Tab-separated table of C-alpha atoms in Angstrom:
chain	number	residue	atom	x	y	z
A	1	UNK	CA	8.797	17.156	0.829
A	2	UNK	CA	6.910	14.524	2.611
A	3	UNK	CA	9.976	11.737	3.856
A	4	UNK	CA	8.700	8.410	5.774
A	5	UNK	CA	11.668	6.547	7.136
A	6	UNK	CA	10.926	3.038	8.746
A	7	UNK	CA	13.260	1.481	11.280
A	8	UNK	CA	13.419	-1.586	13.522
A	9	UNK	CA	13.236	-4.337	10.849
A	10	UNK	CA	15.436	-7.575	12.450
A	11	UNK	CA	16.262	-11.411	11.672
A	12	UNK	CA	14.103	-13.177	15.143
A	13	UNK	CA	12.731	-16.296	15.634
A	14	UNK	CA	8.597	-17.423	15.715
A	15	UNK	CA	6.887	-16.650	18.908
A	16	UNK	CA	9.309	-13.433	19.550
A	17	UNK	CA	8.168	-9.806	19.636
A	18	UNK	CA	9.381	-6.675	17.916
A	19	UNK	CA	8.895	-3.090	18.041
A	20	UNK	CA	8.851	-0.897	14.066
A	21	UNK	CA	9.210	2.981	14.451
A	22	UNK	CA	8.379	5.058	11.538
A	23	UNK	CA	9.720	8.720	11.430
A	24	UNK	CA	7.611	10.866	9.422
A	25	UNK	CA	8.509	15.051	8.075
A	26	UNK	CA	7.472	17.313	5.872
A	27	UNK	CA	4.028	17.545	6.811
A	28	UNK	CA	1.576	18.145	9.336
A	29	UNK	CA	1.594	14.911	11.129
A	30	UNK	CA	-1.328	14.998	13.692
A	31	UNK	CA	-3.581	15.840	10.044
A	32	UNK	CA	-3.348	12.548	8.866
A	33	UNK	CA	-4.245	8.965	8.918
A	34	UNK	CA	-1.636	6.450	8.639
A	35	UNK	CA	-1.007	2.689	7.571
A	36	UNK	CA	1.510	-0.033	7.620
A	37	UNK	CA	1.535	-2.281	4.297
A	38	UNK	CA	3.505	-4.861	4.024
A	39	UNK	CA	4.989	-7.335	1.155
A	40	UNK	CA	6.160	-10.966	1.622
A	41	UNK	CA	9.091	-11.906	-0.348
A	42	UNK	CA	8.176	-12.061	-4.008
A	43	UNK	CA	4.199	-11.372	-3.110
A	44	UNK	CA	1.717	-8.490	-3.505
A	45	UNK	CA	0.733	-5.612	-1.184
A	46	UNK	CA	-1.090	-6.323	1.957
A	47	UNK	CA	-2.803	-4.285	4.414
A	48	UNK	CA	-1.755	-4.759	7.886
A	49	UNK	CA	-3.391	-1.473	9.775
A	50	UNK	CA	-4.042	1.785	10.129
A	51	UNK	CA	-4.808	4.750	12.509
A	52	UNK	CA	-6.362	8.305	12.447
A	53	UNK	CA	-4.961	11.184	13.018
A	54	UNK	CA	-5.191	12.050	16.480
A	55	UNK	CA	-4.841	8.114	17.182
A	56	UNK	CA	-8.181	7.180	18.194
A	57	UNK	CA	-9.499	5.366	15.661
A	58	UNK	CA	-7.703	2.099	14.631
A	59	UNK	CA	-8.314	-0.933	12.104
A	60	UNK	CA	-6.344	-4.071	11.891
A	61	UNK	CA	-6.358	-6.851	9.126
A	62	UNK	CA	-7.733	-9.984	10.608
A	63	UNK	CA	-4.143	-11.908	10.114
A	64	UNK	CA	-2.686	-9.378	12.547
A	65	UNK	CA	-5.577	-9.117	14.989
A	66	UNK	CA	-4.910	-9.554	18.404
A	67	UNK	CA	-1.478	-9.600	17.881
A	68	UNK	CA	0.038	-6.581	16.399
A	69	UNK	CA	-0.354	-3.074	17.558
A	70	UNK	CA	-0.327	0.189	15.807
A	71	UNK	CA	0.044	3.697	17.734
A	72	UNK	CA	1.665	6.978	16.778
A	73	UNK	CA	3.171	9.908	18.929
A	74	UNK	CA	2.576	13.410	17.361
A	75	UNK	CA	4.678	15.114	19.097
A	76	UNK	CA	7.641	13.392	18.446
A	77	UNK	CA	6.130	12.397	14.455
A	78	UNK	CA	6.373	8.487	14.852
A	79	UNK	CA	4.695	5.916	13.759
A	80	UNK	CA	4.518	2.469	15.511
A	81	UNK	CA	3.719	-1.049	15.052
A	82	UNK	CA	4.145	-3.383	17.940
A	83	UNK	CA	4.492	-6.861	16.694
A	84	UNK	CA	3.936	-9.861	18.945
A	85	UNK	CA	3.981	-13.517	18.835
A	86	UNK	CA	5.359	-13.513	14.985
A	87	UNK	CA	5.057	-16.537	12.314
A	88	UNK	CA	6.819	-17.408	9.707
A	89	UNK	CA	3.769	-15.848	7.838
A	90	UNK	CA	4.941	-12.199	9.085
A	91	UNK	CA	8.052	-12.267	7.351
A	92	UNK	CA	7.817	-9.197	4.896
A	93	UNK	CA	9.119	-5.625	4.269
A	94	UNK	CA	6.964	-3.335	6.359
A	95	UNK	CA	6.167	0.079	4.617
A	96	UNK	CA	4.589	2.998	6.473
A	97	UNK	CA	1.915	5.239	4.506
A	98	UNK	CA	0.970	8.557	4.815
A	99	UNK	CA	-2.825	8.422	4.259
A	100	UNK	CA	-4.854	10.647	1.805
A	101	UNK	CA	-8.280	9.224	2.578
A	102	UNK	CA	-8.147	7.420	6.428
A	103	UNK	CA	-6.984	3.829	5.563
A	104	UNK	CA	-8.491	4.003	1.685
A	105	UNK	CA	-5.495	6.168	-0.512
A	106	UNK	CA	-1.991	6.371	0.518
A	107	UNK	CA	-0.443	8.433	-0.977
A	108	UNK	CA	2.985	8.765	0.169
A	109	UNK	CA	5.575	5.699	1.440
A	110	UNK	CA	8.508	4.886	2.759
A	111	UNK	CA	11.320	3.086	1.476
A	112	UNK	CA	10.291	-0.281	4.006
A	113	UNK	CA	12.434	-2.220	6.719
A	114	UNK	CA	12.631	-6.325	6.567
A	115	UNK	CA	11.001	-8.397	9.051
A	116	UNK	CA	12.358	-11.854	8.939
A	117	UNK	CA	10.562	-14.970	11.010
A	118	UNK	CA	12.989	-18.348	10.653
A	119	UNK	CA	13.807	-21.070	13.063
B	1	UNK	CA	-5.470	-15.446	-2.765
B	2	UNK	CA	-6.387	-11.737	-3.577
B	3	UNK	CA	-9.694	-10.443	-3.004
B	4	UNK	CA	-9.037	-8.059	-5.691
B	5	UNK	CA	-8.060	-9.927	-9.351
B	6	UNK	CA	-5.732	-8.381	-11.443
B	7	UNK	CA	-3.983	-10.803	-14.570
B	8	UNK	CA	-0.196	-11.702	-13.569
B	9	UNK	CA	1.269	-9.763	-16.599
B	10	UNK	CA	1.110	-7.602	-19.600
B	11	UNK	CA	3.503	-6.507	-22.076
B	12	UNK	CA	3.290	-3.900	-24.677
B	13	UNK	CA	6.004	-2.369	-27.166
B	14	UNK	CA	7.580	1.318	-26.501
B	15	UNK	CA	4.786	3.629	-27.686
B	16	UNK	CA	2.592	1.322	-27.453
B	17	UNK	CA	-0.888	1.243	-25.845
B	18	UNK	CA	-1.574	-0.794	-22.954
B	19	UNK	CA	-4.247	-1.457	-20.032
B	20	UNK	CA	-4.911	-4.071	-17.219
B	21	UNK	CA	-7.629	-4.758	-15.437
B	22	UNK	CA	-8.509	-5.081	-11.668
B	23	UNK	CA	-12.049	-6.907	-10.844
B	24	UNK	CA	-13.668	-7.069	-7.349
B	25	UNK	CA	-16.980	-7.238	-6.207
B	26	UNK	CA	-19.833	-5.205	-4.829
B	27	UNK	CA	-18.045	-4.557	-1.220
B	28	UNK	CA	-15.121	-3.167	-2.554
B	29	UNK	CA	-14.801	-1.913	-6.243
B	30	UNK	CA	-18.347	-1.694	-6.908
B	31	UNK	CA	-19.037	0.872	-4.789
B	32	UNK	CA	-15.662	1.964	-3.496
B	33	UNK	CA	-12.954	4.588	-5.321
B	34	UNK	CA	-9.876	2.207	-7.030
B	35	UNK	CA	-6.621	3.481	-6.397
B	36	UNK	CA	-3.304	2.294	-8.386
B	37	UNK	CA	-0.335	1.720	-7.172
B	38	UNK	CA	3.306	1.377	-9.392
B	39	UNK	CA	6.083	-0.236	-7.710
B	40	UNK	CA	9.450	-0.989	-9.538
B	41	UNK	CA	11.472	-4.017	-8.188
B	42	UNK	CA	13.325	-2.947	-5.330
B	43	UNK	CA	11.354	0.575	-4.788
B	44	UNK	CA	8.528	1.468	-2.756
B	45	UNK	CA	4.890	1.578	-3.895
B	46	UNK	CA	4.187	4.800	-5.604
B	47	UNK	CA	0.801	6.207	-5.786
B	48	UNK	CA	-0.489	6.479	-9.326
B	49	UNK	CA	-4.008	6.966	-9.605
B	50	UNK	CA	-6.682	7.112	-6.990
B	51	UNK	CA	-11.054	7.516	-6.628
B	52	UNK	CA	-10.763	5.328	-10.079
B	53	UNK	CA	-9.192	8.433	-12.597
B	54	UNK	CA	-7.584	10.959	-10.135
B	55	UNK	CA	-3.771	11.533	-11.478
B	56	UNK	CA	-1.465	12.835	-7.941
B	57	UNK	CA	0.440	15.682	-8.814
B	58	UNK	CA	3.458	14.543	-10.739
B	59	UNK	CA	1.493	11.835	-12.705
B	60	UNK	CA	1.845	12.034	-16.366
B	61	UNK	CA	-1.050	12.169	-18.492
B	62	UNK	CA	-0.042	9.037	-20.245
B	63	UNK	CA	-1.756	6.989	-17.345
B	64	UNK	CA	-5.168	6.878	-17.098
B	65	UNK	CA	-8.147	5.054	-14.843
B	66	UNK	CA	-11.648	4.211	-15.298
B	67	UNK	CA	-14.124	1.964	-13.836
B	68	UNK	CA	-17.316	-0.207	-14.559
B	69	UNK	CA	-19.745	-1.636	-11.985
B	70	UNK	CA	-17.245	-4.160	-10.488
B	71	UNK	CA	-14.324	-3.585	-12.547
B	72	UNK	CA	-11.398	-1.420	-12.623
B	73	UNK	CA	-8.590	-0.218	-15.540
B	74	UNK	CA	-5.409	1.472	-15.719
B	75	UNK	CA	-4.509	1.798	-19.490
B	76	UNK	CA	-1.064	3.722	-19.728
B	77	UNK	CA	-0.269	4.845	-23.636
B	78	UNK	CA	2.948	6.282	-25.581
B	79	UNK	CA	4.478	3.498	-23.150
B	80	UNK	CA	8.155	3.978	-22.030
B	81	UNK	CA	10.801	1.568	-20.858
B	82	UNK	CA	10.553	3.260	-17.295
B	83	UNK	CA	7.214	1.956	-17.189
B	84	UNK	CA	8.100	-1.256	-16.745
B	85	UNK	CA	7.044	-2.164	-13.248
B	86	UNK	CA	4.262	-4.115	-10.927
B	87	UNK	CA	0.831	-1.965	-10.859
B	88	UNK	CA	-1.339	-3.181	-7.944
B	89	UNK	CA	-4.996	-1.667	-7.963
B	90	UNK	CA	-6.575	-1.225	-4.075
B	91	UNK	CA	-9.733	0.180	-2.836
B	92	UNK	CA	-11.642	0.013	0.312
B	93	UNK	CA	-13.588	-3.023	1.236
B	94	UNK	CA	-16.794	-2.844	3.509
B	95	UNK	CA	-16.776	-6.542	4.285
B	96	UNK	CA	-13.440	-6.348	5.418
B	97	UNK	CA	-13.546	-3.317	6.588
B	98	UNK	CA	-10.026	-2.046	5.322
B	99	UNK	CA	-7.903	-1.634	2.003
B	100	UNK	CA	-7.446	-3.962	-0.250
B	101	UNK	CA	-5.408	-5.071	-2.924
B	102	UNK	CA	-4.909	-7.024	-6.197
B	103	UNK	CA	-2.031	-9.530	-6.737
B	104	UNK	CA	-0.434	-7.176	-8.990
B	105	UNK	CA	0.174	-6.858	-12.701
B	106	UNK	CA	3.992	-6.904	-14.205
B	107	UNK	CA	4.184	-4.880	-16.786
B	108	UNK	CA	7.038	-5.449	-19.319
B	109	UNK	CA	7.738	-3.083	-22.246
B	110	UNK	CA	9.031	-4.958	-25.469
């Protein structure tokens, strides 16, 4: 059974800097693609990145650009997303995807972790 | 502002059939696979439907997907109280060069 379980979610101020780990099992990790969605409060679904298998290839939504940064280690089946200089814009429940088509179909989630911007 | 449209709600009665609609443009849904998406409040997105009528294992019959030029449908039928939920339609979009999604459709069963 494929289980995604997101950690690192945390209350911080705008400008600060924060670290979200995703532990992934029951599959092959290193096979697949995988993306970070997340959801503001009371809002839709919104892409924020993903990356291929092996890591090589990444894509980043253009309100993350330049700041946030996705990465995975296989060996140890984690997920990351390095978030820097946050808004209150960022403030959302960040879900980790395993991908069934690179970026296009995920097909399996996690349960999310909160990311909260406020002065 | 979504790049995807989708109508804020629907409602239907239990048994009932119902459908909503997802409408993009020639970057994305007219020439791209739609995926669906069910999330009840509180839970995690669930993949429903994906490449515009491809059930995932698991996915009952009732729910269905189909697509024309530029627009996208999900009509679920013999509707059931579980189904009440937010259904978000996605697909890939060449100008953006990523996913994206609708602003979602809550469903409420009468």
């Amino acid at each position: 059974e494929v289980q995604l379980l997101e950690a690192g979610g945390d209350l911080l101020q705008p400008g600060g800097s924060l670290r979200l780990s995703c532990a992934a099992s029951g599959f092959t990790f290193s096979n697949f693609a995988m993306t970070w969605v997340r959801q503001a409060p009371g809002k839709g679904l919104e892409w924020v990145s993903s990356i291929s298998g092996r890591g090589e290839n990444t894509y980043y939504a253009e309100s993350v650009k330049g700041r946030f940064t996705i990465s995975r280690d296989n060996s140890e089946n984690r997920l990351y997303l390095q978030m820097d200089s946050l808004t209150l814009d960022d403030t959302a429940t960040y879900y980790c995807a395993k991908d069934q088509v690179f970026a296009a179909v995920q097909e399996n989630w996690g349960q999310g972790t909160l990311v909260t911007v406020s002065s | 502002q979504s790049v995807l449209t989708q109508p804020p709600s629907a409602s239907g009665t239990s048994g009932q059939r119902v459908t909503m609609s997802c409408s993009g443009s020639s970057s994305n849904v007219g020439f791209n696979g739609v995926n669906w998406y069910q999330q009840v409040p509180g839970t995690a997105p669930k993949l429903l439907m994906y490449n515009d009528n491809q059930r995932p294992s698991g996915v009952p019959d009732r729910f269905s997907g189909s697509k024309s030029g530029t627009s996208a449908s999900l009509g679920i039928s013999g509707l059931q109280f579980e189904d009440e939920a937010d259904y978000y339609c996605s697909t890939w979009d060449d100008s953006v060069n990523g996913p994206v999604f609708g602003g979602g459709t809550r469903l409420t069963v009468l």
